Structures are given as structure tokens and as C-alpha cells.
Short mmCIF file of C-alpha atoms in Angstrom, two decimals:
data_model
loop_
_atom_site.label_atom_id
_atom_site.label_comp_id
_atom_site.label_asym_id
_atom_site.label_seq_id
_atom_site.Cartn_x
_atom_site.Cartn_y
_atom_site.Cartn_z
CA UNK A 37 102.54 29.71 92.62
CA UNK A 38 106.00 29.14 94.88
CA UNK A 39 109.78 29.54 93.54
CA UNK A 40 111.93 26.78 95.97
CA UNK A 41 115.71 25.93 95.26
CA UNK A 42 116.93 22.66 95.54
CA UNK A 43 120.56 22.26 95.04
CA UNK A 44 120.53 25.30 93.35
CA UNK A 45 118.31 25.03 90.87
CA UNK A 46 114.59 27.03 90.85
CA UNK A 47 112.03 24.64 91.08
CA UNK A 48 107.36 26.20 90.85
CA UNK A 49 105.14 24.34 92.83
CA UNK A 50 101.65 25.52 93.24
CA UNK A 51 100.38 28.26 95.26
CA UNK A 52 98.24 26.44 98.31
CA UNK A 53 96.28 29.65 99.86
CA UNK A 54 94.76 32.42 99.54
CA UNK A 55 97.80 35.23 98.26
CA UNK A 56 97.29 38.40 101.22
CA UNK A 57 97.53 40.11 98.51
CA UNK A 58 94.30 39.35 96.77
CA UNK A 59 93.07 39.05 100.18
CA UNK A 60 93.23 42.24 101.20
CA UNK A 61 89.83 42.62 97.88
CA UNK A 62 87.84 41.45 100.12
CA UNK A 63 88.62 42.65 103.11
CA UNK A 64 87.25 45.45 104.72
CA UNK A 65 89.65 47.92 105.63
CA UNK A 66 89.38 49.58 109.70
CA UNK A 67 90.54 53.96 108.56
CA UNK A 68 91.73 56.95 111.20
CA UNK A 69 89.58 59.91 110.05
CA UNK A 70 92.50 62.83 108.28
CA UNK A 71 94.94 63.86 110.52
CA UNK A 72 96.88 66.88 110.66
CA UNK A 73 100.44 67.73 112.60
CA UNK A 74 99.63 71.21 112.48
CA UNK A 75 97.20 70.82 115.48
CA UNK A 76 98.65 72.22 118.71
CA UNK A 77 97.00 72.29 122.20
CA UNK A 78 95.76 75.84 121.50
CA UNK A 79 96.15 76.95 125.05
CA UNK A 80 95.75 80.97 124.52
CA UNK A 81 92.54 80.06 122.61
CA UNK A 82 90.92 77.48 125.29
CA UNK A 83 92.28 80.17 128.69
CA UNK A 84 91.16 83.66 127.05
CA UNK A 85 87.79 84.17 128.90
CA UNK A 86 85.61 85.46 125.82
CA UNK A 87 83.24 88.58 125.56
CA UNK A 88 81.37 88.66 122.50
CA UNK A 89 81.74 91.74 120.39
CA UNK A 90 78.26 94.39 119.16
CA UNK A 91 78.73 95.85 115.68
CA UNK A 92 82.44 94.58 115.68
CA UNK A 93 83.99 96.78 117.65
CA UNK A 94 84.92 96.89 121.01
CA UNK A 95 85.82 99.89 123.05
CA UNK A 96 88.34 100.74 126.12
CA UNK A 97 87.76 103.54 127.43
CA UNK A 98 89.26 103.62 131.07
CA UNK A 99 91.27 106.78 133.20
CA UNK A 100 93.37 109.96 132.61
CA UNK A 101 96.10 108.52 131.95
CA UNK A 102 99.69 112.12 131.76
CA UNK A 103 102.13 108.94 131.57
CA UNK A 104 103.02 108.70 127.86
CA UNK A 105 104.42 104.60 127.08
CA UNK A 106 107.50 104.46 126.38
CA UNK A 107 108.12 102.48 123.04
CA UNK A 108 111.16 100.60 120.68
CA UNK A 109 113.60 102.40 118.23
CA UNK A 110 114.47 100.29 115.71
CA UNK A 111 116.95 100.70 113.85
CA UNK A 112 119.07 99.65 110.49
CA UNK A 113 121.91 98.49 109.52
CA UNK A 114 123.89 98.63 106.27
CA UNK A 115 126.69 96.16 106.59
CA UNK A 116 128.86 97.61 110.12
CA UNK A 117 127.05 100.71 110.18
CA UNK A 118 124.31 101.04 111.99
CA UNK A 119 121.33 103.91 111.74
CA UNK A 120 117.86 105.17 113.64
CA UNK A 121 114.82 104.53 111.78
CA UNK A 122 113.20 108.03 111.89
CA UNK A 123 109.98 107.36 112.57
CA UNK A 124 110.47 105.85 115.27
CA UNK A 125 112.27 108.19 117.48
CA UNK A 126 108.66 108.75 118.03
CA UNK A 127 108.31 105.53 121.18
CA UNK A 128 110.67 107.45 122.41
CA UNK A 129 107.63 109.39 125.37
CA UNK A 130 108.87 113.20 124.52
CA UNK A 131 108.49 112.71 120.49
CA UNK A 132 105.22 110.56 121.03
CA UNK A 133 103.27 111.63 118.67
CA UNK A 134 105.28 114.38 116.95
CA UNK A 135 104.46 115.21 112.88
CA UNK A 136 107.39 116.91 111.53
CA UNK A 137 109.21 114.57 109.51
CA UNK A 138 112.50 116.85 108.44
CA UNK A 139 112.98 117.50 112.18
CA UNK A 140 112.87 113.97 113.28
CA UNK A 141 115.28 112.75 110.12
CA UNK A 142 117.84 115.28 111.51
CA UNK A 143 116.84 114.67 114.88
CA UNK A 144 118.05 110.69 113.89
CA UNK A 145 120.99 111.85 111.62
CA UNK A 146 122.55 113.21 114.72
CA UNK A 147 123.08 109.60 116.24
CA UNK A 148 126.98 108.70 116.26
CA UNK A 149 127.28 105.47 116.55
CA UNK A 150 129.44 103.93 119.37
CA UNK A 151 130.59 100.11 120.52
CA UNK A 152 131.00 98.44 123.79
CA UNK A 153 132.88 95.37 124.97
CA UNK A 154 130.72 93.42 128.00
CA UNK A 155 131.71 94.76 131.44
CA UNK A 156 132.11 97.96 130.38
CA UNK A 157 130.48 100.81 132.24
CA UNK A 158 128.96 104.03 130.55
CA UNK A 159 127.20 105.92 132.71
CA UNK A 160 128.42 106.79 135.91
CA UNK A 161 125.87 107.60 138.37
CA UNK A 162 126.20 111.15 140.02
CA UNK A 163 127.30 112.54 136.98
CA UNK A 164 126.02 115.46 134.65
CA UNK A 165 123.82 113.67 131.56
CA UNK A 166 125.05 115.44 128.65
CA UNK A 167 124.36 112.26 126.59
CA UNK A 168 121.05 110.02 125.46
CA UNK A 169 121.34 106.43 124.16
CA UNK A 170 119.59 103.98 122.19
CA UNK A 171 120.82 101.02 122.21
CA UNK A 172 121.32 99.58 119.12
CA UNK A 173 122.71 95.73 119.98
CA UNK A 174 123.07 93.99 123.06
CA UNK A 175 122.21 93.90 126.69
CA UNK A 176 123.66 96.71 129.83
CA UNK A 177 122.45 97.00 133.56
CA UNK A 178 121.02 99.87 135.38
CA UNK A 179 122.89 99.95 138.60
CA UNK A 180 121.23 102.04 141.42
CA UNK A 181 122.62 101.26 145.25
CA UNK A 182 121.10 99.80 148.15
CA UNK A 183 120.75 100.92 151.17
CA UNK A 184 124.13 99.35 152.75
CA UNK A 185 126.18 101.59 149.92
CA UNK A 186 125.74 98.00 147.46
CA UNK A 187 125.31 97.86 143.92
CA UNK A 188 122.10 96.81 142.90
CA UNK A 189 120.39 95.91 139.77
CA UNK A 190 117.69 97.84 139.38
CA UNK A 191 117.02 96.24 135.81
CA UNK A 192 118.44 96.08 132.73
CA UNK A 193 118.01 97.43 129.34
CA UNK A 194 118.78 96.26 125.54
CA UNK A 195 117.42 96.65 121.76
CA UNK A 196 115.48 99.91 121.58
CA UNK A 197 115.54 101.15 124.48
CA UNK A 198 116.49 104.16 125.43
CA UNK A 199 118.57 106.10 128.56
CA UNK A 200 118.74 109.78 129.36
CA UNK A 201 116.02 111.80 127.87
CA UNK A 202 114.33 111.77 131.55
CA UNK A 203 117.00 114.86 131.79
CA UNK A 204 114.21 116.69 131.31
CA UNK A 205 112.42 116.06 134.65
CA UNK A 206 115.10 115.90 136.76
CA UNK A 207 116.00 119.22 138.71
CA UNK A 208 119.71 118.76 138.83
CA UNK A 209 120.18 116.62 135.34
CA UNK A 210 122.87 114.41 136.66
CA UNK A 211 122.48 110.13 136.53
CA UNK A 212 120.36 108.65 139.08
CA UNK A 213 121.40 105.61 138.32
CA UNK A 214 125.38 103.59 136.66
CA UNK A 215 124.58 101.95 133.05
CA UNK A 216 127.43 98.72 132.60
CA UNK A 217 127.38 96.82 129.55
CA UNK A 218 126.29 93.39 130.79
CA UNK A 219 127.30 91.65 127.25
CA UNK A 220 128.82 93.56 123.83
CA UNK A 221 127.01 95.54 121.80
CA UNK A 222 126.30 99.66 120.48
CA UNK A 223 124.51 102.13 121.07
CA UNK A 224 124.01 105.21 119.88
CA UNK A 225 124.37 108.63 121.66
CA UNK A 226 123.84 111.92 121.04
CA UNK A 227 124.37 114.88 122.68
CA UNK A 228 122.78 117.39 124.04
CA UNK A 229 124.05 119.95 123.16
CA UNK A 230 123.43 118.90 119.31
CA UNK A 231 120.05 117.52 120.44
CA UNK A 232 119.67 122.10 122.59
CA UNK A 233 120.89 123.32 119.50
CA UNK A 234 118.23 120.94 116.83
CA UNK A 235 115.58 122.86 119.83
CA UNK A 236 117.25 126.27 119.28
CA UNK A 237 116.37 126.06 115.47
CA UNK A 238 112.68 124.24 115.36
CA UNK A 239 109.60 125.98 117.45
CA UNK A 240 107.99 123.04 116.73
CA UNK A 241 110.55 120.94 118.57
CA UNK A 242 110.33 123.20 121.45
CA UNK A 243 106.59 123.51 121.36
CA UNK A 244 106.47 118.99 121.58
CA UNK A 245 108.79 119.23 124.57
CA UNK A 246 107.18 122.07 127.24
CA UNK A 247 104.37 119.96 126.49
CA UNK A 248 105.63 116.85 127.69
CA UNK A 249 107.59 119.01 130.95
CA UNK A 250 104.19 120.22 131.75
CA UNK A 251 101.61 117.22 131.65
CA UNK A 252 104.75 115.36 133.44
CA UNK A 253 103.99 117.68 136.15
CA UNK A 254 100.49 117.61 136.33
CA UNK A 255 99.32 115.46 139.29
CA UNK A 256 99.21 111.65 138.79
CA UNK A 257 99.28 107.99 140.53
CA UNK A 258 102.67 106.59 140.16
CA UNK A 259 100.36 104.62 137.72
CA UNK A 260 100.87 108.24 135.85
CA UNK A 261 96.86 108.48 136.29
CA UNK A 262 95.05 111.61 136.74
CA UNK A 263 94.90 111.66 141.03
CA UNK A 264 92.07 111.83 142.71
CA UNK A 265 92.63 113.93 145.45
CA UNK A 266 91.50 112.34 148.78
CA UNK A 267 91.59 113.30 151.75
CA UNK A 268 92.44 110.73 154.88
CA UNK A 269 93.30 110.95 159.28
CA UNK A 270 91.79 114.85 159.02
CA UNK A 271 89.73 115.62 161.92
CA UNK A 272 87.21 118.01 162.94
CA UNK A 273 85.62 119.57 161.14
CA UNK A 274 87.52 119.91 157.58
CA UNK A 275 87.12 121.54 153.99
CA UNK A 276 87.84 118.35 152.17
CA UNK A 277 88.75 118.32 149.29
CA UNK A 278 86.98 118.13 145.95
CA UNK A 279 87.79 115.74 142.62
CA UNK A 280 86.48 113.93 139.80
CA UNK A 281 87.39 110.95 137.72
CA UNK A 282 88.38 112.08 134.00
CA UNK A 283 88.40 110.01 131.66
CA UNK A 284 91.06 109.54 128.43
CA UNK A 285 88.99 111.10 125.89
CA UNK A 286 90.20 109.41 122.43
CA UNK A 287 89.87 106.08 124.22
CA UNK A 288 91.28 102.62 122.08
CA UNK A 289 88.64 100.48 120.33
CA UNK A 290 89.30 97.37 118.71
CA UNK A 291 88.27 96.09 115.93
CA UNK A 292 87.56 92.38 114.90
CA UNK A 293 89.95 90.07 112.37
CA UNK A 294 88.94 88.19 110.18
CA UNK A 295 90.67 84.55 109.13
CA UNK A 296 88.57 83.28 106.05
CA UNK A 297 89.13 80.33 103.19
CA UNK A 298 87.15 79.01 100.52
CA UNK A 299 86.64 75.37 100.84
CA UNK A 300 85.58 73.73 98.15
CA UNK A 301 84.63 70.17 97.39
CA UNK A 302 83.73 68.27 93.59
CA UNK A 303 79.80 67.00 93.88
CA UNK A 304 80.75 62.86 92.67
CA UNK A 305 83.09 63.04 96.17
CA UNK A 306 80.68 64.50 97.47
CA UNK A 307 77.89 62.94 96.84
CA UNK A 308 79.76 59.17 95.91
CA UNK A 309 83.13 58.19 98.63
CA UNK A 310 81.94 59.48 101.52
CA UNK A 311 81.20 55.83 103.27
CA UNK A 312 81.89 55.33 106.04
CA UNK A 313 83.75 58.69 106.13
CA UNK A 314 81.56 62.18 105.26
CA UNK A 315 83.69 64.19 103.17
CA UNK A 316 82.72 66.94 103.54
CA UNK A 317 83.00 67.04 107.29
CA UNK A 318 86.46 65.35 107.63
CA UNK A 319 87.52 68.66 104.98
CA UNK A 320 85.51 70.81 106.62
CA UNK A 321 86.65 69.82 110.35
CA UNK A 322 90.32 69.98 109.21
CA UNK A 323 89.87 73.53 107.54
CA UNK A 324 88.46 74.04 110.83
CA UNK A 325 91.31 73.38 112.65
CA UNK A 326 93.98 75.55 110.73
CA UNK A 327 91.59 78.50 110.85
CA UNK A 328 91.63 78.28 114.61
CA UNK A 329 95.73 77.86 114.42
CA UNK A 330 95.37 80.50 112.41
CA UNK A 331 93.54 82.94 114.82
CA UNK A 332 96.18 81.61 117.95
CA UNK A 333 99.01 82.46 115.37
CA UNK A 334 97.19 86.29 115.08
CA UNK A 335 96.71 87.02 118.96
CA UNK A 336 99.74 86.13 119.93
CA UNK A 337 102.31 88.00 117.07
CA UNK A 338 99.37 90.53 114.72
CA UNK A 339 101.14 93.68 115.38
CA UNK A 340 97.44 95.38 115.31
CA UNK A 341 96.63 93.21 118.19
CA UNK A 342 98.22 90.76 118.80
CA UNK A 343 99.72 90.25 122.55
CA UNK A 344 103.19 90.83 122.44
CA UNK A 345 103.51 93.87 120.21
CA UNK A 346 100.93 95.26 122.12
CA UNK A 347 102.27 94.76 125.55
CA UNK A 348 103.49 97.74 126.96
CA UNK A 349 107.14 99.03 127.37
CA UNK A 350 106.65 99.76 131.45
CA UNK A 351 106.10 95.19 131.69
CA UNK A 352 108.56 94.65 129.29
CA UNK A 353 111.54 93.05 131.67
CA UNK A 354 114.64 90.80 129.80
CA UNK A 355 116.43 88.03 131.45
CA UNK A 356 119.17 88.31 133.52
CA UNK A 357 121.52 85.37 131.96
CA UNK A 358 119.91 84.86 129.15
CA UNK A 359 118.04 81.30 129.65
CA UNK A 360 114.54 82.33 131.89
CA UNK A 361 115.99 81.34 135.63
CA UNK A 362 113.25 80.88 137.98
CA UNK A 363 113.93 85.08 139.11
CA UNK A 364 113.80 85.86 136.14
CA UNK A 365 109.92 84.05 136.84
CA UNK A 366 109.10 85.71 140.35
CA UNK A 367 110.14 89.06 138.54
CA UNK A 368 107.62 88.59 135.61
CA UNK A 369 104.98 87.44 138.33
CA UNK A 370 105.05 89.44 140.37
CA UNK A 371 104.44 93.05 138.57
CA UNK A 372 100.78 92.65 138.48
CA UNK A 373 97.72 90.94 141.23
CA UNK A 374 96.70 87.69 140.45
CA UNK A 375 98.45 86.57 137.38
CA UNK A 376 96.57 83.71 135.88
CA UNK A 377 99.17 81.32 133.11
CA UNK A 378 101.80 81.93 132.14
CA UNK A 379 102.78 81.78 128.09
CA UNK A 380 105.71 79.92 126.40
CA UNK A 381 106.59 78.31 124.09
CA UNK A 382 107.81 74.54 124.35
CA UNK A 383 111.22 75.29 123.49
CA UNK A 384 111.72 77.67 126.90
CA UNK A 385 109.02 75.68 129.12
CA UNK A 386 112.31 73.21 128.30
CA UNK A 387 115.01 76.23 129.14
CA UNK A 388 112.92 76.55 132.39
CA UNK A 389 112.73 73.54 132.94
CA UNK A 390 117.21 72.10 132.48
CA UNK A 391 117.86 76.07 135.25
CA UNK A 392 115.34 74.48 137.46
CA UNK A 393 117.95 70.96 137.17
CA UNK A 394 120.65 73.23 138.26
CA UNK A 395 119.44 75.22 141.44
CA UNK A 396 117.47 71.12 142.07
CA UNK A 397 114.04 72.54 141.74
CA UNK A 398 111.53 70.34 141.13
CA UNK A 399 108.07 72.11 139.66
CA UNK A 400 104.96 71.15 140.62
CA UNK A 401 102.20 70.36 137.47
CA UNK A 402 98.97 70.64 137.91
CA UNK A 403 95.60 68.44 135.60
CA UNK A 404 94.15 70.90 133.56
CA UNK A 405 91.25 70.01 130.88
CA UNK A 406 92.57 65.88 131.93
CA UNK A 407 96.47 67.64 130.75
CA UNK A 408 98.75 67.76 133.51
CA UNK A 409 100.98 71.33 133.06
CA UNK A 410 103.88 72.66 134.87
CA UNK A 411 103.33 76.16 137.24
CA UNK A 412 105.97 77.98 139.09
CA UNK A 413 105.02 79.42 142.06
CA UNK A 414 101.44 77.49 141.55
CA UNK A 415 100.82 79.41 137.81
CA UNK A 416 99.81 77.52 135.46
CA UNK A 417 102.75 77.34 132.62
CA UNK A 418 100.64 76.96 129.30
CA UNK A 419 102.71 75.62 125.68
CA UNK A 420 102.03 78.58 122.72
CA UNK A 421 104.45 76.69 119.99
CA UNK A 422 102.71 80.45 118.01
CA UNK A 423 105.30 82.14 120.02
CA UNK A 424 108.73 83.04 117.27
CA UNK A 425 111.68 81.16 118.54
CA UNK A 426 113.94 83.85 116.31
CA UNK A 427 118.26 83.11 116.91
CA UNK A 428 117.71 80.88 119.96
CA UNK A 429 115.98 83.62 121.52
CA UNK A 430 112.24 83.40 122.08
CA UNK A 431 109.30 85.01 124.93
CA UNK A 432 107.88 84.82 127.93
CA UNK A 433 104.23 85.85 128.36
CA UNK A 434 102.67 86.49 131.60
CA UNK A 435 98.91 87.89 131.77
CA UNK A 436 95.98 88.22 134.49
CA UNK A 437 92.61 87.76 132.38
CA UNK A 438 89.41 88.07 132.89
CA UNK A 439 86.45 91.76 132.08
CA UNK A 440 85.89 91.55 136.04
CA UNK A 441 89.14 91.32 136.77
CA UNK A 442 90.99 94.13 134.45
CA UNK A 443 92.82 91.35 132.28
CA UNK A 444 92.86 90.12 129.08
CA UNK A 445 89.89 89.15 127.54
CA UNK A 446 89.31 87.85 123.79
CA UNK A 447 86.52 89.42 121.59
CA UNK A 448 84.35 86.61 119.34
CA UNK A 449 80.80 88.60 117.79
CA UNK A 450 77.87 87.14 118.84
CA UNK A 451 75.61 85.03 117.54
CA UNK A 452 76.53 84.37 113.39
CA UNK A 453 74.74 83.33 111.11
CA UNK A 454 75.72 79.53 109.64
CA UNK A 455 77.69 79.56 112.90
CA UNK A 456 79.42 76.45 113.53
CA UNK A 457 81.40 76.80 116.44
CA UNK A 458 81.60 79.92 118.18
CA UNK A 459 82.97 83.18 116.08
CA UNK A 460 83.41 80.80 113.33
CA UNK A 461 80.53 80.02 110.92
CA UNK A 462 80.48 78.13 107.55
CA UNK A 463 78.29 79.33 104.57
CA UNK A 464 77.78 78.35 101.38
CA UNK A 465 79.13 79.91 98.28
CA UNK A 466 77.26 77.65 95.11
CA UNK A 467 78.26 75.25 93.11
CA UNK A 468 79.67 76.30 89.87
CA UNK A 469 79.57 74.28 86.27
CA UNK A 470 81.87 72.10 86.98
CA UNK A 471 80.34 71.37 90.06
CA UNK A 472 81.86 71.66 92.91
CA UNK A 473 80.91 73.22 95.30
CA UNK A 474 81.99 75.84 97.11
CA UNK A 475 81.92 77.23 100.83
CA UNK A 476 83.19 80.20 102.91
CA UNK A 477 84.75 80.10 106.29
CA UNK A 478 85.63 82.54 108.69
CA UNK A 479 86.52 83.39 111.87
CA UNK A 480 86.70 86.34 113.18
CA UNK A 481 88.22 87.33 116.97
CA UNK A 482 90.75 90.11 118.50
CA UNK A 483 92.09 90.59 121.07
CA UNK A 484 91.69 93.00 124.67
CA UNK A 485 94.14 94.36 127.52
CA UNK A 486 92.17 96.51 129.45
CA UNK A 487 94.75 98.03 131.96
CA UNK A 488 98.40 97.58 131.31
CA UNK A 489 99.98 96.00 133.50
CA UNK A 490 97.51 92.42 132.87
CA UNK A 491 99.89 90.67 130.77
CA UNK A 492 104.16 90.98 130.93
CA UNK A 493 106.92 89.33 128.38
CA UNK A 494 110.02 88.39 129.23
CA UNK A 495 112.02 88.83 126.85
CA UNK A 496 115.43 87.98 124.90
CA UNK A 497 114.62 84.67 126.44
CA UNK A 498 117.87 83.01 125.37
CA UNK A 499 117.43 78.73 124.41
CA UNK A 500 119.80 77.27 122.41
CA UNK A 501 122.25 77.12 125.34
CA UNK A 502 123.13 74.69 127.92
CA UNK A 503 124.79 75.14 130.47
CA UNK A 504 126.86 72.20 132.60
#
């Protein structure tokens, strides 16, 4: 029946055709497979070369190195008051592996908070080194003198970096560079007399420093590895030097990590509602997608083996002005040979595009696996939404890959029981008394950085600033 209105009076007349609602009961609806918004391109999983690991552990053997890596010191803040987290002082090379927590706590308590403003000169080149600085917040530039007497920016220090501890290895104890604030911020300052007084009282700290200085004086190449004595350009019967290549006695070992879940499907669903689409297959498909997303997140962010946390400090650089400029990308690129790709959050790629537009630059694109990917200097820039964006700031990674190229590699096991994809298996766990079928879905993975310069990170990438 249908209803019409004539002269303000509703009238009813018989329905002349089948209604759409009734017709749907007899129609065969066309439907999609179950969709999932979380699925991303997962370029990192696709671009990493994967090495099969037997025994669940991969050992990275390297030449013996005397150079101790520099890490980031941590800070605690209460209101406007900032204090040094004592155990994190072990990130300063001279204190690496120092075991006396009480001495570290006293040392941390001797740092004094000092605020600075943009443009302020914190350190003047040529003056005596009488203080050690820890950058708690903000960014400062390391400035040297160029060939023709002009100022040259040699690098940038930011949150957690330390300045002045190298005085232990400088004979004249004078600053070889100046330090000028690029932004406002806060440094924690320790005077050398205060440090020396603690050294005089602590035999353990004194021995730690002497051991550090002794190691630094051993012959080593520019990468800090034990030098191999060679001779070149000699003539006649020359006594050739003897040499051998020493190895690290305690090389790092990477154990495979795991991501797991138990998928539960009621037997009634699996038996009766599996056409035209198999419910169990689609449940597994989406579960595997979620595991792969978590796998990529862990490869980027895990504190034990994640690429962000395990990049060597010497391979971390800061942006010069905040947004990622072509100059910053060039600086990141030049720090390693054979860079295979950049990895960046989509917002960072958009910010880089804006900086290119401001300069009238138009980066080329390439086709990778049927997808259009932007490039810089011919190196693809892959998206990765697992790289965190915190308060409008993120990071961009650049890496060389492959075990034959001393690069970054992914790790996974060989063939697994009930394997459905490399490194991932699905195992039937049984049916409980409620007729619910359970499947254990597991992914095993890790990543290894074979040598420190295989990967670099551009930090403090500002993606929230828009310039006119």
C-alpha cells in the first residue's frame, strides 16, 4: 500500500510492485572480504633482507674496537627543577660500565641547572675547559673556524648530549670549538674542580678514568677499531710490520623476539557460516595482518633490538632548523656508503615535500612493487607509520642493508612446524568443552645492525611548523 495526499486529505492505494525491502530477502548480496584499517604498506618488512637463524640466536662478530659509543643521558623533571638520572651517566664514554651506583648518584647531584636563551654563547673557542655540560632541553650548535677564518657549524647537540668530557683526551685542556644556542633551553653543568674532588676520593672512579684514557691512546683507525699495522711506499729490503686482526671478545647476540595471540573460533561458525567465505580463513588472515603490523612496530621501536633505539650515537644528527630540509637529508645520506632507502613517517615526508617546494625543488619518483615512491638523490623514501611522532617531532632513518654489505638485516627462523608464512606459523590448540576451536598464531623476528654506520637517524624532525 502507498499513501498520497490530495487537498490536504491522505489517501491509501494498493502497492503496484514488489518493495525493495522484500526483494532483498531473495537477493544474493554481493559482499567484500572483511576489511581492516590497520593494514599499511609495511615497507620495512618488504625492504629488509631476511636471514634465517638457527638456534634462535644470531651473533654479530666485529673487529675489536677501542672507541666507546656515546649515548644519551636522561633527566627527571619536577616542576621547573631538572635533575640528572644517575644510572644514565653510564652513557658518557668515560663512565661506560662503571659499577659504583653510589658514586654515580653523588656525581649526578653535583650538576647545576642553567637556563640559556637562543643566540647565547655557552662556550668560547680557545678558553680553558673548566665545565662539563649535559643538554637537558633545547638545541645548541657546535661552531668551529673555517679555512678562511669564517664560522662553520660542525654539528648540533640536543637533548641528552654531553659536551666537555673529551677534555680527558686533550693535552692543553682548551675548547677546540665554540658552542652557541640555536634555541632556548637548559643545560646541566658540572665544574671540573667538583669532578676532580670526587675523583680524588673515589679509587674506583680514578681507575675507571685511567683505563679509559689508556684505551684511547692505543693505535686505532678513524672508526675506533684496533689498528692493523701496514706499510706502503717502501723500497728495497724493508722490514715489514707484523699484524693480526683482533676481534671483540664479547660480541653482541640477537635472540629472536616473538609476537603471539590465540585465535578462537566457535565450531558452529566454522561449520555453518563458511560460505561463500571461509570464516576461519578470514579470521586468520586479519590476525596475521595484525601480527605483521606489530612486528614492524617492534623492529622500529623495541628498546632491545629496534632500529631507533640501537642506532649508534655517532650516526644520529639533528635538523638544522627544525623541518627536514634537503640539506638535512644530504647530511644523513653522506654518513654511509650505499644507502638503500630512507624510512620516514608520512608526516615527515610531507614536511620534506614542503621544504622542497619552498626551494623550487621537485624530487623524482620511482616505481617499487607497482607503487609510486618519492626519492632523494635517487634513494627511495619509504613510508613507515610506526616511527613515532611526539609533540610534532619525529625521526627519519637511512640505512644500508644486507649481510654481504655490512648493513641492516632482518632475522627470522628457518622452516617452522605448521608454517603459513616465513617466520610465522599457526598451530591447532584443540577444542574446549564449549566447542570453541583455538589456534596459536606466532611470528618470530628480530633485526641486527652489522656495523654502526649501516644506519643513521635524523632526529628532532619538526613536522608541525608551516612556513609561508
